[in-house]
PDB file of C-alpha atoms in Angstrom:
ATOM      1  CA  MET A   1      -0.285   0.752   0.128  1.00 38.00           C
ATOM      2  CA  SER A   2       1.009   2.996  -0.739  1.00 39.00           C
ATOM      3  CA  ARG A   3       1.469   5.733   1.258  1.00 42.00           C
ATOM      4  CA  PRO A   4      -1.611   7.202   3.481  1.00 42.00           C
ATOM      5  CA  THR A   5      -2.714  10.665   2.064  1.00 36.00           C
ATOM      6  CA  GLY A   6      -5.797  12.631   3.034  1.00 36.00           C
ATOM      7  CA  ALA A   7      -7.921  15.207   3.157  1.00 32.00           C
ATOM      8  CA  THR A   8      -5.339  16.324   5.997  1.00 35.00           C
ATOM      9  CA  ALA A   9      -1.972  16.311   3.330  1.00 35.00           C
ATOM     10  CA  VAL A  10       0.049  19.271   2.290  1.00 34.00           C
ATOM     11  CA  PRO A  11       1.528  19.385  -1.024  1.00 31.00           C
ATOM     12  CA  THR A  12       5.348  20.657  -1.588  1.00 29.00           C
ATOM     13  CA  ALA A  13       5.535  24.010  -3.293  1.00 26.00           C
ATOM     14  CA  THR A  14       7.639  21.628  -6.085  1.00 26.00           C
ATOM     15  CA  GLY A  15       5.544  18.903  -5.492  1.00 32.00           C
ATOM     16  CA  THR A  16       8.872  16.913  -5.682  1.00 33.00           C
ATOM     17  CA  PRO A  17       9.428  15.806  -1.573  1.00 38.00           C
ATOM     18  CA  ASP A  18      11.551  12.758  -2.736  1.00 45.00           C
ATOM     19  CA  ALA A  19      13.704  14.169  -4.857  1.00 44.00           C
ATOM     20  CA  PRO A  20      17.462  13.565  -4.199  1.00 44.00           C
ATOM     21  CA  GLY A  21      18.784  16.229  -2.973  1.00 48.00           C
ATOM     22  CA  ALA A  22      15.549  18.538  -1.851  1.00 54.00           C
ATOM     23  CA  PRO A  23      14.179  18.596   1.131  1.00 60.00           C
ATOM     24  CA  ARG A  24      11.073  16.824   2.226  1.00 74.00           C
ATOM     25  CA  GLY A  25       7.819  17.843   2.529  1.00 87.00           C
ATOM     26  CA  PRO A  26       5.108  17.079   5.275  1.00 92.00           C
ATOM     27  CA  VAL A  27       2.510  14.523   3.927  1.00 94.00           C
ATOM     28  CA  HIS A  28       0.260  15.456   6.882  1.00 93.00           C
ATOM     29  CA  GLU A  29      -0.200  19.267   8.257  1.00 94.00           C
ATOM     30  CA  ARG A  30      -2.280  19.606  11.158  1.00 92.00           C
ATOM     31  CA  ALA A  31      -3.977  22.022  13.446  1.00 94.00           C
ATOM     32  CA  VAL A  32      -4.636  20.051  17.308  1.00 90.00           C
ATOM     33  CA  GLU A  33      -6.141  22.131  19.474  1.00 90.00           C
ATOM     34  CA  GLY A  34      -4.955  21.671  22.558  1.00 88.00           C
ATOM     35  CA  PHE A  35      -2.069  19.836  21.634  1.00 91.00           C
ATOM     36  CA  GLY A  36      -0.073  22.320  19.243  1.00 92.00           C
ATOM     37  CA  THR A  37       0.058  21.465  15.144  1.00 95.00           C
ATOM     38  CA  LEU A  38       1.670  18.161  13.638  1.00 95.00           C
ATOM     39  CA  ARG A  39       3.438  17.541  11.124  1.00 96.00           C
ATOM     40  CA  ILE A  40       4.649  14.041   9.510  1.00 97.00           C
ATOM     41  CA  THR A  41       7.043  13.956   7.337  1.00 97.00           C
ATOM     42  CA  PRO A  42       9.030  11.293   5.424  1.00 97.00           C
ATOM     43  CA  VAL A  43      12.628  10.595   6.658  1.00 98.00           C
ATOM     44  CA  ASP A  44      15.857  11.280   5.075  1.00 97.00           C
ATOM     45  CA  PRO A  45      17.902   8.711   6.101  1.00 96.00           C
ATOM     46  CA  GLU A  46      21.316  11.501   5.307  1.00 96.00           C
ATOM     47  CA  ARG A  47      19.973  14.430   7.346  1.00 96.00           C
ATOM     48  CA  ASP A  48      17.266  12.148   9.413  1.00 97.00           C
ATOM     49  CA  ALA A  49      20.028   9.324  10.658  1.00 97.00           C
ATOM     50  CA  ALA A  50      21.920  10.843  13.835  1.00 97.00           C
ATOM     51  CA  VAL A  51      18.094  11.546  15.877  1.00 96.00           C
ATOM     52  CA  ILE A  52      16.861   8.153  14.874  1.00 97.00           C
ATOM     53  CA  HIS A  53      19.880   6.759  15.458  1.00 96.00           C
ATOM     54  CA  GLY A  54      19.928   8.672  18.830  1.00 95.00           C
ATOM     55  CA  TRP A  55      16.319   7.249  19.848  1.00 95.00           C
ATOM     56  CA  VAL A  56      17.038   3.502  18.607  1.00 94.00           C
ATOM     57  CA  THR A  57      19.721   3.406  21.077  1.00 93.00           C
ATOM     58  CA  GLY A  58      18.293   4.630  23.880  1.00 90.00           C
ATOM     59  CA  GLU A  59      17.463   2.947  26.704  1.00 86.00           C
ATOM     60  CA  ARG A  60      13.555   2.989  26.087  1.00 82.00           C
ATOM     61  CA  ALA A  61      14.064   1.646  21.851  1.00 86.00           C
ATOM     62  CA  ALA A  62      15.100  -1.537  23.743  1.00 84.00           C
ATOM     63  CA  PHE A  63      11.593  -3.666  22.248  1.00 80.00           C
ATOM     64  CA  TRP A  64      13.550  -1.651  18.948  1.00 84.00           C
ATOM     65  CA  GLY A  65      15.684  -4.228  18.901  1.00 81.00           C
ATOM     66  CA  MET A  66      18.884  -1.401  16.677  1.00 88.00           C
ATOM     67  CA  GLY A  67      20.547  -0.967  20.267  1.00 87.00           C
ATOM     68  CA  SER A  68      23.545  -1.950  18.826  1.00 89.00           C
ATOM     69  CA  MET A  69      23.795   0.629  15.734  1.00 91.00           C
ATOM     70  CA  ASP A  70      25.586   3.258  14.657  1.00 94.00           C
ATOM     71  CA  VAL A  71      24.427   5.997  12.730  1.00 96.00           C
ATOM     72  CA  ARG A  72      25.658   4.740   9.597  1.00 95.00           C
ATOM     73  CA  GLU A  73      24.191   0.798   9.941  1.00 92.00           C
ATOM     74  CA  VAL A  74      20.795   3.681  11.282  1.00 94.00           C
ATOM     75  CA  ARG A  75      20.754   5.431   7.662  1.00 95.00           C
ATOM     76  CA  GLU A  76      21.074   2.001   5.597  1.00 92.00           C
ATOM     77  CA  VAL A  77      17.516   0.741   6.960  1.00 92.00           C
ATOM     78  CA  TYR A  78      16.503   3.711   6.151  1.00 95.00           C
ATOM     79  CA  ALA A  79      18.032   4.359   2.837  1.00 94.00           C
ATOM     80  CA  HIS A  80      16.853   0.400   2.589  1.00 91.00           C
ATOM     81  CA  MET A  81      14.114   1.396   3.421  1.00 93.00           C
ATOM     82  CA  ASP A  82      13.840   4.251   1.419  1.00 95.00           C
ATOM     83  CA  ALA A  83      13.893   2.364  -1.720  1.00 94.00           C
ATOM     84  CA  LEU A  84      10.693   0.742  -0.989  1.00 94.00           C
ATOM     85  CA  THR A  85       7.057   0.783  -1.795  1.00 96.00           C
ATOM     86  CA  THR A  86       6.162  -1.755   0.666  1.00 97.00           C
ATOM     87  CA  HIS A  87       7.764   0.246   3.375  1.00 96.00           C
ATOM     88  CA  HIS A  88       8.192   3.840   5.274  1.00 97.00           C
ATOM     89  CA  ALA A  89       9.283   5.676   7.359  1.00 97.00           C
ATOM     90  CA  PHE A  90       8.299   9.205   9.540  1.00 98.00           C
ATOM     91  CA  LEU A  91       9.419  11.426  11.470  1.00 97.00           C
ATOM     92  CA  VAL A  92       5.998  12.845  13.327  1.00 97.00           C
ATOM     93  CA  HIS A  93       6.546  16.871  14.799  1.00 96.00           C
ATOM     94  CA  ARG A  94       5.071  19.047  17.178  1.00 94.00           C
ATOM     95  CA  ASP A  95       5.189  22.857  16.320  1.00 94.00           C
ATOM     96  CA  GLY A  96       8.145  21.893  14.660  1.00 93.00           C
ATOM     97  CA  GLU A  97      10.112  19.807  17.112  1.00 93.00           C
ATOM     98  CA  PRO A  98      10.237  16.507  15.814  1.00 95.00           C
ATOM     99  CA  VAL A  99       8.424  14.341  18.562  1.00 95.00           C
ATOM    100  CA  ALA A 100       7.676  10.409  17.194  1.00 96.00           C
ATOM    101  CA  LEU A 101       8.953   7.802  14.423  1.00 97.00           C
ATOM    102  CA  LEU A 102       6.288   5.964  12.763  1.00 97.00           C
ATOM    103  CA  GLN A 103       7.128   3.424  10.542  1.00 97.00           C
ATOM    104  CA  THR A 104       4.305   1.903   7.811  1.00 97.00           C
ATOM    105  CA  TYR A 105       4.171  -0.578   5.851  1.00 97.00           C
ATOM    106  CA  ASP A 106       1.689  -3.778   3.817  1.00 98.00           C
ATOM    107  CA  PRO A 107       1.317  -6.659   5.715  1.00 98.00           C
ATOM    108  CA  ALA A 108       1.571  -8.716   3.153  1.00 97.00           C
ATOM    109  CA  GLU A 109       5.121  -7.726   2.175  1.00 96.00           C
ATOM    110  CA  ASP A 110       6.220  -8.384   5.728  1.00 95.00           C
ATOM    111  CA  ARG A 111       7.558 -11.220   7.774  1.00 95.00           C
ATOM    112  CA  VAL A 112       4.399 -10.447   9.741  1.00 96.00           C
ATOM    113  CA  GLY A 113       2.506 -11.516   7.495  1.00 96.00           C
ATOM    114  CA  LEU A 114       3.645 -15.512   7.776  1.00 96.00           C
ATOM    115  CA  CYS A 115       2.054 -14.944  10.450  1.00 97.00           C
ATOM    116  CA  TYR A 116      -1.698 -14.318  10.277  1.00 97.00           C
ATOM    117  CA  GLU A 117      -4.105 -14.053   7.368  1.00 97.00           C
ATOM    118  CA  VAL A 118      -3.971 -11.302   5.839  1.00 98.00           C
ATOM    119  CA  ARG A 119      -7.070  -9.067   4.818  1.00 97.00           C
ATOM    120  CA  PRO A 120      -6.939  -6.902   1.859  1.00 97.00           C
ATOM    121  CA  GLY A 121      -6.959  -3.142   3.781  1.00 97.00           C
ATOM    122  CA  ASP A 122      -4.335  -4.211   6.523  1.00 98.00           C
ATOM    123  CA  VAL A 123      -1.995  -1.241   6.952  1.00 98.00           C
ATOM    124  CA  GLY A 124       0.772  -2.294   9.564  1.00 98.00           C
ATOM    125  CA  ALA A 125       2.178   1.187  12.028  1.00 97.00           C
ATOM    126  CA  HIS A 126       4.922   1.305  14.898  1.00 95.00           C
ATOM    127  CA  LEU A 127       5.947   4.283  16.540  1.00 94.00           C
ATOM    128  CA  LEU A 128       8.082   5.273  18.475  1.00 93.00           C
ATOM    129  CA  LEU A 129       8.643   8.637  20.793  1.00 91.00           C
ATOM    130  CA  ALA A 130      11.303  10.107  21.258  1.00 92.00           C
ATOM    131  CA  PRO A 131      13.119  10.683  24.479  1.00 87.00           C
ATOM    132  CA  ALA A 132      11.399  12.584  27.025  1.00 75.00           C
ATOM    133  CA  ALA A 133       9.197  13.768  24.328  1.00 73.00           C
ATOM    134  CA  ASP A 134       6.042  12.666  26.232  1.00 68.00           C
ATOM    135  CA  ALA A 135       8.274  14.171  29.829  1.00 69.00           C
ATOM    136  CA  GLY A 136       5.804  15.528  32.094  1.00 71.00           C
ATOM    137  CA  GLU A 137       2.184  16.059  30.104  1.00 83.00           C
ATOM    138  CA  PRO A 138      -0.470  13.680  31.053  1.00 85.00           C
ATOM    139  CA  GLY A 139      -1.895  12.190  27.701  1.00 85.00           C
ATOM    140  CA  PHE A 140       0.157  13.116  25.523  1.00 89.00           C
ATOM    141  CA  THR A 141       0.928   9.696  23.870  1.00 87.00           C
ATOM    142  CA  GLY A 142      -3.160   9.161  23.483  1.00 87.00           C
ATOM    143  CA  ARG A 143      -3.127  12.313  22.197  1.00 89.00           C
ATOM    144  CA  LEU A 144      -0.738  11.882  19.823  1.00 92.00           C
ATOM    145  CA  ALA A 145      -1.722   8.308  18.719  1.00 90.00           C
ATOM    146  CA  SER A 146      -5.458   9.631  17.438  1.00 90.00           C
ATOM    147  CA  ALA A 147      -3.350  12.228  15.328  1.00 91.00           C
ATOM    148  CA  ILE A 148      -0.809   9.659  13.678  1.00 94.00           C
ATOM    149  CA  LEU A 149      -4.364   6.893  13.652  1.00 93.00           C
ATOM    150  CA  GLU A 150      -6.157   9.893  11.639  1.00 91.00           C
ATOM    151  CA  TYR A 151      -3.792  10.284   9.573  1.00 94.00           C
ATOM    152  CA  LEU A 152      -3.215   6.896   8.685  1.00 96.00           C
ATOM    153  CA  LEU A 153      -7.725   6.120   8.431  1.00 94.00           C
ATOM    154  CA  ALA A 154      -8.161   9.491   5.993  1.00 92.00           C
ATOM    155  CA  ASP A 155      -6.606   6.404   3.660  1.00 94.00           C
ATOM    156  CA  PRO A 156      -9.646   5.081   2.313  1.00 94.00           C
ATOM    157  CA  ASP A 157      -8.082   1.871   1.221  1.00 96.00           C
ATOM    158  CA  CYS A 158      -7.505   0.960   5.416  1.00 97.00           C
ATOM    159  CA  ARG A 159      -9.627  -0.479   6.779  1.00 97.00           C
ATOM    160  CA  ARG A 160      -7.955  -1.828   9.758  1.00 97.00           C
ATOM    161  CA  ILE A 161      -4.378  -1.122  11.160  1.00 98.00           C
ATOM    162  CA  VAL A 162      -2.395  -3.458  12.192  1.00 98.00           C
ATOM    163  CA  VAL A 163       0.173  -3.871  15.059  1.00 97.00           C
ATOM    164  CA  GLU A 164       3.383  -5.806  16.484  1.00 96.00           C
ATOM    165  CA  PRO A 165       5.218  -5.027  19.626  1.00 93.00           C
ATOM    166  CA  ASP A 166       7.485  -7.414  21.455  1.00 92.00           C
ATOM    167  CA  ALA A 167       5.028  -9.236  23.567  1.00 95.00           C
ATOM    168  CA  ARG A 168       7.102  -8.024  26.253  1.00 92.00           C
ATOM    169  CA  ASN A 169       6.340  -4.206  25.736  1.00 91.00           C
ATOM    170  CA  GLU A 170       3.672  -4.502  28.272  1.00 92.00           C
ATOM    171  CA  LYS A 171       3.321  -1.417  28.244  1.00 88.00           C
ATOM    172  CA  ALA A 172       2.731  -0.424  24.498  1.00 89.00           C
ATOM    173  CA  ILE A 173       0.219  -3.712  24.357  1.00 94.00           C
ATOM    174  CA  ALA A 174      -1.854  -1.993  27.249  1.00 93.00           C
ATOM    175  CA  ARG A 175      -1.825   1.674  25.786  1.00 89.00           C
ATOM    176  CA  MET A 176      -2.957  -0.191  22.326  1.00 91.00           C
ATOM    177  CA  LEU A 177      -6.256  -1.976  24.178  1.00 93.00           C
ATOM    178  CA  ARG A 178      -6.925   1.695  25.626  1.00 90.00           C
ATOM    179  CA  THR A 179      -6.614   3.342  22.603  1.00 89.00           C
ATOM    180  CA  GLY A 180      -9.114   0.550  20.967  1.00 91.00           C
ATOM    181  CA  PHE A 181      -7.450  -2.095  19.818  1.00 96.00           C
ATOM    182  CA  GLU A 182      -8.444  -5.361  20.287  1.00 96.00           C
ATOM    183  CA  GLN A 183      -5.989  -8.531  21.382  1.00 96.00           C
ATOM    184  CA  GLY A 184      -4.125 -10.978  18.868  1.00 97.00           C
ATOM    185  CA  PRO A 185      -2.323 -13.858  18.926  1.00 97.00           C
ATOM    186  CA  GLU A 186       1.287 -13.623  20.325  1.00 97.00           C
ATOM    187  CA  VAL A 187       3.519 -15.003  17.681  1.00 97.00           C
ATOM    188  CA  VAL A 188       6.831 -15.718  16.506  1.00 97.00           C
ATOM    189  CA  LEU A 189       8.572 -13.499  13.958  1.00 94.00           C
ATOM    190  CA  PRO A 190      10.795 -15.429  11.428  1.00 93.00           C
ATOM    191  CA  ALA A 191      14.614 -13.565  11.619  1.00 89.00           C
ATOM    192  CA  VAL A 192      15.195 -11.651   8.021  1.00 83.00           C
ATOM    193  CA  GLU A 193      19.082 -11.257   6.942  1.00 82.00           C
ATOM    194  CA  LEU A 194      19.454  -9.253   4.426  1.00 71.00           C
ATOM    195  CA  PRO A 195      21.901  -7.349   3.059  1.00 69.00           C
ATOM    196  CA  GLU A 196      21.069  -4.139   3.937  1.00 66.00           C
ATOM    197  CA  VAL A 197      19.087  -4.918   6.879  1.00 71.00           C
ATOM    198  CA  VAL A 198      19.332  -8.125   9.692  1.00 74.00           C
ATOM    199  CA  LEU A 199      16.277  -8.902  12.342  1.00 79.00           C
ATOM    200  CA  PRO A 200      16.212 -10.977  15.061  1.00 85.00           C
ATOM    201  CA  GLU A 201      13.689 -13.504  15.741  1.00 90.00           C
ATOM    202  CA  LYS A 202      11.390 -11.170  17.618  1.00 92.00           C
ATOM    203  CA  ARG A 203       8.172 -12.861  20.142  1.00 95.00           C
ATOM    204  CA  ALA A 204       5.458 -10.495  19.654  1.00 96.00           C
ATOM    205  CA  ARG A 205       1.881  -9.190  20.698  1.00 97.00           C
ATOM    206  CA  LEU A 206      -0.188  -8.887  17.173  1.00 98.00           C
ATOM    207  CA  ALA A 207      -3.584  -6.248  17.348  1.00 97.00           C
ATOM    208  CA  PHE A 208      -5.544  -5.099  15.208  1.00 98.00           C
ATOM    209  CA  LEU A 209      -7.496  -1.445  15.275  1.00 97.00           C
ATOM    210  CA  PRO A 210     -10.641  -2.013  12.419  1.00 96.00           C
ATOM    211  CA  ARG A 211     -11.826   1.509  11.172  1.00 94.00           C
ATOM    212  CA  GLU A 212     -15.038   0.759  12.590  1.00 90.00           C
ATOM    213  CA  ALA A 213     -14.285   0.319  15.277  1.00 87.00           C
ATOM    214  CA  ALA A 214     -12.073   3.905  15.197  1.00 82.00           C
ATOM    215  CA  ALA A 215     -15.080   6.072  13.980  1.00 67.00           C
ATOM    216  CA  GLY A 216     -16.587   4.464  16.777  1.00 59.00           C
TER     217      GLY A 216
END
């Protein structure tokens, strides 16, 4: 599935945000009352690798599985993803400050698709908060997640959002359930070894958010 778009998507002035060397404009921008202006921009592997590296190697990102990588390896991972049509990475900004990393993917073209029966319109998603992004602000994570879900569901082809947090990450699983996701089975995602990307085997807890449940 292509990058989600919708009525709130903001085109760039040039219309070519992915041109080599050009700044990447937002795919979504919206002022959220009482929260700030949310902007979602495709990751630029060259420009954003250092920022992402600081997030994925932190203690709170242990379940992300990239803790031992250096900046070069992080850049290679996101350069590989940037070349795909089935997997996409975005930085989420609030009032100009990066606060989260969002990754979306087609489950049928991902290892998770080996672990459950993929339906047409399924969209996979990963979300990693920046360190201390939610410090001292009650409700930050929930409001950010709601705004991101709104962006994903702006794509009419998206019928269900699929997440697969680490089965040991009880905090993330509880957050998903509070957001309205339906808990699925625990599965084992097989290891992936490619020249650009190596992913170890992962015990994950599937969870699903149908469009109808989100609308309700």
